[in-house]
CSV table of C-alpha atoms in Angstrom, one decimal:
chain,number,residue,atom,x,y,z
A,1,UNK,CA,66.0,154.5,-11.5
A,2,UNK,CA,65.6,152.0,-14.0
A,3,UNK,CA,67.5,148.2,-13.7
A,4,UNK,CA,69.7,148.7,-16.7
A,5,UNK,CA,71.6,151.6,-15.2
A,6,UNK,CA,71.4,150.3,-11.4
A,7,UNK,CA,73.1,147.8,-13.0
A,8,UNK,CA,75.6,149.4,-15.2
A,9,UNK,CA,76.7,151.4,-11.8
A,10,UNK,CA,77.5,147.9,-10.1
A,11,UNK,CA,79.8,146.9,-13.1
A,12,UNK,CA,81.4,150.4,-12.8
A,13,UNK,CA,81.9,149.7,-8.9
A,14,UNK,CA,83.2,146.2,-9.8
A,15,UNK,CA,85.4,147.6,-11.9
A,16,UNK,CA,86.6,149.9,-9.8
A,17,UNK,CA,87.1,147.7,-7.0
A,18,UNK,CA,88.6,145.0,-9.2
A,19,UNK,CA,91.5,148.2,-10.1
A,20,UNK,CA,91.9,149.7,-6.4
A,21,UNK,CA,91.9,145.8,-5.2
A,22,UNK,CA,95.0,144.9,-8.1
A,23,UNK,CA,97.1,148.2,-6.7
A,24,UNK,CA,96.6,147.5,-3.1
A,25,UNK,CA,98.0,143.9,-3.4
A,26,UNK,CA,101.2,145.9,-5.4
A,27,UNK,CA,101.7,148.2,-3.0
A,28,UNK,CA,104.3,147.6,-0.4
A,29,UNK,CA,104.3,148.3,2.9
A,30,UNK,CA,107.2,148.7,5.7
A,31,UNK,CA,107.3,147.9,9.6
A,32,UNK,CA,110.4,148.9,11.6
A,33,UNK,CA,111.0,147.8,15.7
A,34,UNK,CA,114.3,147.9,18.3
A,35,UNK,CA,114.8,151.3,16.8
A,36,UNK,CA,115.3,150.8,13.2
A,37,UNK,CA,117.5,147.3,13.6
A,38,UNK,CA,114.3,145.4,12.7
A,39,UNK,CA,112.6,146.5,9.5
A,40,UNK,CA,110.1,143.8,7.6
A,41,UNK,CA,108.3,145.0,4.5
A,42,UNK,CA,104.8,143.2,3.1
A,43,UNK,CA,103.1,143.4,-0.3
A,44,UNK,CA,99.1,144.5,-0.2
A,45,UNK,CA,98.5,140.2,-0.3
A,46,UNK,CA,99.7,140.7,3.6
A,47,UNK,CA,103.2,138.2,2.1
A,48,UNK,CA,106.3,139.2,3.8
A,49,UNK,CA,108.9,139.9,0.8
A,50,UNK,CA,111.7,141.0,3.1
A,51,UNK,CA,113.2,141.4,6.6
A,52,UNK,CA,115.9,142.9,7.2
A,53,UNK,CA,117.8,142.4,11.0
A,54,UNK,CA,120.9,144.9,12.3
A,55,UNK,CA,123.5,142.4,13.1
A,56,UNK,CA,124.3,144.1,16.4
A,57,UNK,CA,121.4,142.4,17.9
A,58,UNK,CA,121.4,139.1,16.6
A,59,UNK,CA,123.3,138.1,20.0
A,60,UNK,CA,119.9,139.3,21.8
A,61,UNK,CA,117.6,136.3,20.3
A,62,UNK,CA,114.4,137.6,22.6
A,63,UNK,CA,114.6,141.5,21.4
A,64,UNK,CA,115.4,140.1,17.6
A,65,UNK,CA,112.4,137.8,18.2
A,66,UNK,CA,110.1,141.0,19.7
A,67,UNK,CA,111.1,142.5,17.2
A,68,UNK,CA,110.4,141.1,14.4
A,69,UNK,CA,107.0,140.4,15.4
A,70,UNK,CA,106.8,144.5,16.6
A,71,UNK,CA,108.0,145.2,12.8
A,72,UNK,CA,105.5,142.7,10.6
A,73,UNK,CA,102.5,143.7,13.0
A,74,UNK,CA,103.5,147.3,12.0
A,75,UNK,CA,103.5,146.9,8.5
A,76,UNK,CA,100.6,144.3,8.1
A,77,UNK,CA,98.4,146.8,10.2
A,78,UNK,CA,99.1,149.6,7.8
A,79,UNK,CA,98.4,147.3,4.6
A,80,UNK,CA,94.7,146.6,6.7
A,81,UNK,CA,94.1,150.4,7.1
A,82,UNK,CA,95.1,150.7,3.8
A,83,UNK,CA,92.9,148.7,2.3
A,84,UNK,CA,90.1,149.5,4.5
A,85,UNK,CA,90.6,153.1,3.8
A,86,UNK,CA,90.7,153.0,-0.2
A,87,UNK,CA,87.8,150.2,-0.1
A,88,UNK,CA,85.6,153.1,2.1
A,89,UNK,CA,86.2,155.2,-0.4
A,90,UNK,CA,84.6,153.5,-3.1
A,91,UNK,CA,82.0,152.2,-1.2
A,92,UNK,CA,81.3,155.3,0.9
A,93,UNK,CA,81.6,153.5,4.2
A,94,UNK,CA,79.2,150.8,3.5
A,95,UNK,CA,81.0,147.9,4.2
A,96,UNK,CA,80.9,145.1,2.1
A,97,UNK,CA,81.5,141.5,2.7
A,98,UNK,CA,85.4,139.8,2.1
A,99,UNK,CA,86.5,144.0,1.8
């Protein structure tokens, strides 16, 4: 294999990456705890862009604390298995630095 297309097949993977990378950092993920009356959504960047309590618990300040933690855990954890399952894609389970 000559240099020219060994290269040319690592500006295709950057590319690639760069595109997969871009969607995953769109994509938005959701977390719910205490049965639904918790539910916290996060963008791919692992940013929390809303939470949303049931008022019903709000008099419970350890369960609304639990769970809100429960609920962003939740969704950051499937934004990581997200992103580490697209990223194996592309790199075939090879894992790359900063992925």
């Amino acid at each position: 294999m000559n240099i020219q297309a060994l290269m040319k097949q690592a500006q295709q993977m950057q590319s690639k990456m760069q595109k997969i990378e871009k969607e995953l950092n769109e994509t938005v993920y959701e977390g719910t705890a205490g049965g639904g009356a918790v539910k916290v959504s996060v963008k791919g960047t692992m940013e929390v862009t809303s939470l949303e309590i049931d008022k019903d618990i709000l008099d419970d300040a350890e369960m609304v604390a639990d769970s809100v933690m429960m609920a962003v855990n939740k969704a950051l954890a499937e934004a990581k298995k997200d992103r580490e399952n697209q990223m194996g894609k592309l790199t075939q389970g090879v894992k790359m630095p900063g992925m």
